[in-house]
Amino acid sequence: MDHRRSGDHGNLLGYRHPGGAGFRRRELLAVTGQKLLALAFHCHGRPDRSFFFRGKPLPLCARCTGILAGYGIGLLGLFLFPGRSLWLELGMMIPLTADGFLQLYTPYESKNGRRLVTGILFGIALVFILTRVVNHGYQLGRSIRINGGI
């Protein structure tokens, strides 16, 4: 069936708009953005581990939502806390790691609030540590260039 002639644009990306044949560009972008966000985070997006907005689960689970929020907070924190401790940054990653392993190897099941908080801490720490790595690489490359090579 030729969708251009029938006016049925509702089956793009395998998604059928519940309202029928008319599929607006804004809705297509929203669906595509949600799929890309979930893909970028490798998120399972399970509804039982997600927050809901207007009766629909968010595209990311509570933990990935926290990590994403942590990225934003971490970027702000780079300017507010320039003299950070590497040990503190690594320590901020422990709660998420411990919670994940506890769920994997025991019958323990954490709640979405804990997943959100541990995700935020992990996201902040990841921004701080990646900034350290990039800065160190830049300084190393600069010293090699100034000294005439390796």
Short mmCIF file of C-alpha atoms in Angstrom, two decimals:
data_model
loop_
_atom_site.label_atom_id
_atom_site.label_comp_id
_atom_site.label_asym_id
_atom_site.label_seq_id
_atom_site.Cartn_x
_atom_site.Cartn_y
_atom_site.Cartn_z
CA MET A 1 0.00 0.00 0.00
CA ASP A 2 1.37 3.41 -0.92
CA HIS A 3 1.25 5.50 2.26
CA ARG A 4 1.67 8.74 0.35
CA ARG A 5 -1.55 8.25 -1.58
CA SER A 6 -3.63 6.95 1.30
CA GLY A 7 -2.56 9.70 3.70
CA ASP A 8 -1.54 7.07 6.30
CA HIS A 9 1.69 8.33 7.81
CA GLY A 10 1.13 6.59 11.13
CA ASN A 11 3.44 3.64 10.66
CA LEU A 12 6.82 5.39 10.57
CA LEU A 13 9.53 3.67 12.65
CA GLY A 14 7.14 0.83 13.35
CA TYR A 15 5.03 3.06 15.58
CA ARG A 16 1.30 3.37 15.00
CA HIS A 17 -0.22 6.51 16.39
CA PRO A 18 -3.31 5.61 18.42
CA GLY A 19 -5.21 8.54 16.94
CA GLY A 20 -5.32 6.97 13.48
CA ALA A 21 -3.78 7.89 10.18
CA GLY A 22 -2.60 11.44 10.91
CA PHE A 23 0.86 11.38 12.41
CA ARG A 24 2.33 14.76 13.23
CA ARG A 25 6.02 15.57 12.96
CA ARG A 26 6.25 16.57 16.64
CA GLU A 27 5.03 13.14 17.70
CA LEU A 28 7.49 11.43 15.37
CA LEU A 29 10.35 13.44 16.84
CA ALA A 30 9.21 12.62 20.37
CA VAL A 31 9.08 8.88 19.67
CA THR A 32 12.43 8.95 17.85
CA GLY A 33 14.03 10.99 20.65
CA GLN A 34 12.80 8.56 23.28
CA LYS A 35 14.17 5.59 21.36
CA LEU A 36 17.54 7.30 20.84
CA LEU A 37 17.75 8.29 24.52
CA ALA A 38 17.05 4.73 25.64
CA LEU A 39 19.55 3.40 23.10
CA ALA A 40 22.28 5.86 24.18
CA PHE A 41 21.93 4.77 27.80
CA HIS A 42 21.45 1.06 26.96
CA CYS A 43 18.45 1.34 29.25
CA HIS A 44 15.96 -1.49 29.64
CA GLY A 45 13.19 1.07 30.31
CA ARG A 46 11.14 -1.39 32.34
CA PRO A 47 7.93 0.33 33.46
CA ASP A 48 8.18 -1.18 36.96
CA ARG A 49 11.57 0.53 37.36
CA SER A 50 10.60 3.83 35.75
CA PHE A 51 8.91 7.02 36.83
CA PHE A 52 5.63 7.97 35.20
CA PHE A 53 4.57 11.28 33.71
CA ARG A 54 0.93 11.80 32.75
CA GLY A 55 0.26 8.10 33.09
CA LYS A 56 3.11 6.99 30.79
CA PRO A 57 6.51 5.62 31.83
CA LEU A 58 9.54 7.77 31.06
CA PRO A 59 11.82 6.34 28.36
CA LEU A 60 14.61 5.81 30.92
CA CYS A 61 14.44 3.79 34.12
CA ALA A 62 14.85 5.55 37.47
CA ARG A 63 18.59 4.79 37.63
CA CYS A 64 19.31 6.10 34.11
CA THR A 65 17.13 9.14 34.80
CA GLY A 66 19.31 9.80 37.84
CA ILE A 67 22.51 9.40 35.85
CA LEU A 68 21.23 11.85 33.23
CA ALA A 69 20.30 14.35 35.95
CA GLY A 70 23.72 13.76 37.52
CA TYR A 71 25.40 14.76 34.27
CA GLY A 72 23.70 18.15 34.41
CA ILE A 73 24.45 18.63 38.10
CA GLY A 74 28.04 17.50 37.53
CA LEU A 75 28.57 20.02 34.74
CA LEU A 76 27.35 22.75 37.08
CA GLY A 77 29.53 21.33 39.86
CA LEU A 78 32.66 21.65 37.74
CA PHE A 79 32.45 25.41 38.17
CA LEU A 80 31.22 25.42 41.77
CA PHE A 81 33.76 22.92 43.14
CA PRO A 82 37.04 23.23 41.24
CA GLY A 83 39.22 21.53 43.89
CA ARG A 84 37.67 18.08 44.16
CA SER A 85 39.11 14.91 45.60
CA LEU A 86 39.51 11.92 43.29
CA TRP A 87 38.76 9.61 46.22
CA LEU A 88 35.49 11.40 46.91
CA GLU A 89 34.55 11.14 43.23
CA LEU A 90 35.30 7.41 43.19
CA GLY A 91 33.39 7.03 46.45
CA MET A 92 30.32 8.62 44.85
CA MET A 93 30.25 5.71 42.40
CA ILE A 94 30.15 3.02 45.09
CA PRO A 95 26.44 3.29 46.04
CA LEU A 96 25.19 2.58 42.50
CA THR A 97 27.69 -0.24 42.04
CA ALA A 98 26.80 -1.81 45.39
CA ASP A 99 23.07 -1.47 44.77
CA GLY A 100 23.40 -3.04 41.32
CA PHE A 101 25.43 -6.00 42.57
CA LEU A 102 23.09 -6.54 45.52
CA GLN A 103 20.16 -6.78 43.14
CA LEU A 104 22.06 -9.06 40.80
CA TYR A 105 23.29 -11.57 43.39
CA THR A 106 20.63 -11.44 46.11
CA PRO A 107 16.83 -11.34 46.26
CA TYR A 108 17.08 -7.66 47.31
CA GLU A 109 15.14 -5.24 45.08
CA SER A 110 15.77 -1.52 45.51
CA LYS A 111 13.05 1.09 45.04
CA ASN A 112 13.03 3.80 42.39
CA GLY A 113 13.95 6.53 44.89
CA ARG A 114 17.19 4.77 45.79
CA ARG A 115 17.90 4.08 42.11
CA LEU A 116 17.42 7.78 41.34
CA VAL A 117 19.74 8.98 44.13
CA THR A 118 22.49 6.46 43.37
CA GLY A 119 22.20 7.36 39.67
CA ILE A 120 22.57 11.08 40.41
CA LEU A 121 25.70 10.46 42.50
CA PHE A 122 27.17 8.24 39.80
CA GLY A 123 26.40 10.76 37.04
CA ILE A 124 28.04 13.61 38.96
CA ALA A 125 31.12 11.51 39.68
CA LEU A 126 31.37 10.36 36.08
CA VAL A 127 31.40 13.95 34.80
CA PHE A 128 34.10 14.88 37.33
CA ILE A 129 36.27 11.86 36.52
CA LEU A 130 35.90 12.19 32.73
CA THR A 131 36.88 15.84 33.05
CA ARG A 132 40.02 14.75 34.92
CA VAL A 133 40.86 12.21 32.21
CA VAL A 134 40.35 14.69 29.37
CA ASN A 135 42.38 17.35 31.19
CA HIS A 136 45.19 14.89 31.90
CA GLY A 137 45.24 13.78 28.26
CA TYR A 138 45.33 17.40 27.11
CA GLN A 139 48.22 18.20 29.45
CA LEU A 140 50.12 15.09 28.37
CA GLY A 141 49.64 15.90 24.68
CA ARG A 142 50.71 19.46 25.28
CA SER A 143 53.89 18.41 27.10
CA ILE A 144 54.76 15.96 24.30
CA ARG A 145 54.25 18.69 21.71
CA ILE A 146 56.34 21.20 23.65
CA ASN A 147 59.15 18.69 24.23
CA GLY A 148 59.31 17.70 20.58
CA GLY A 149 57.70 14.27 20.66
CA ILE A 150 58.01 11.09 22.65
#
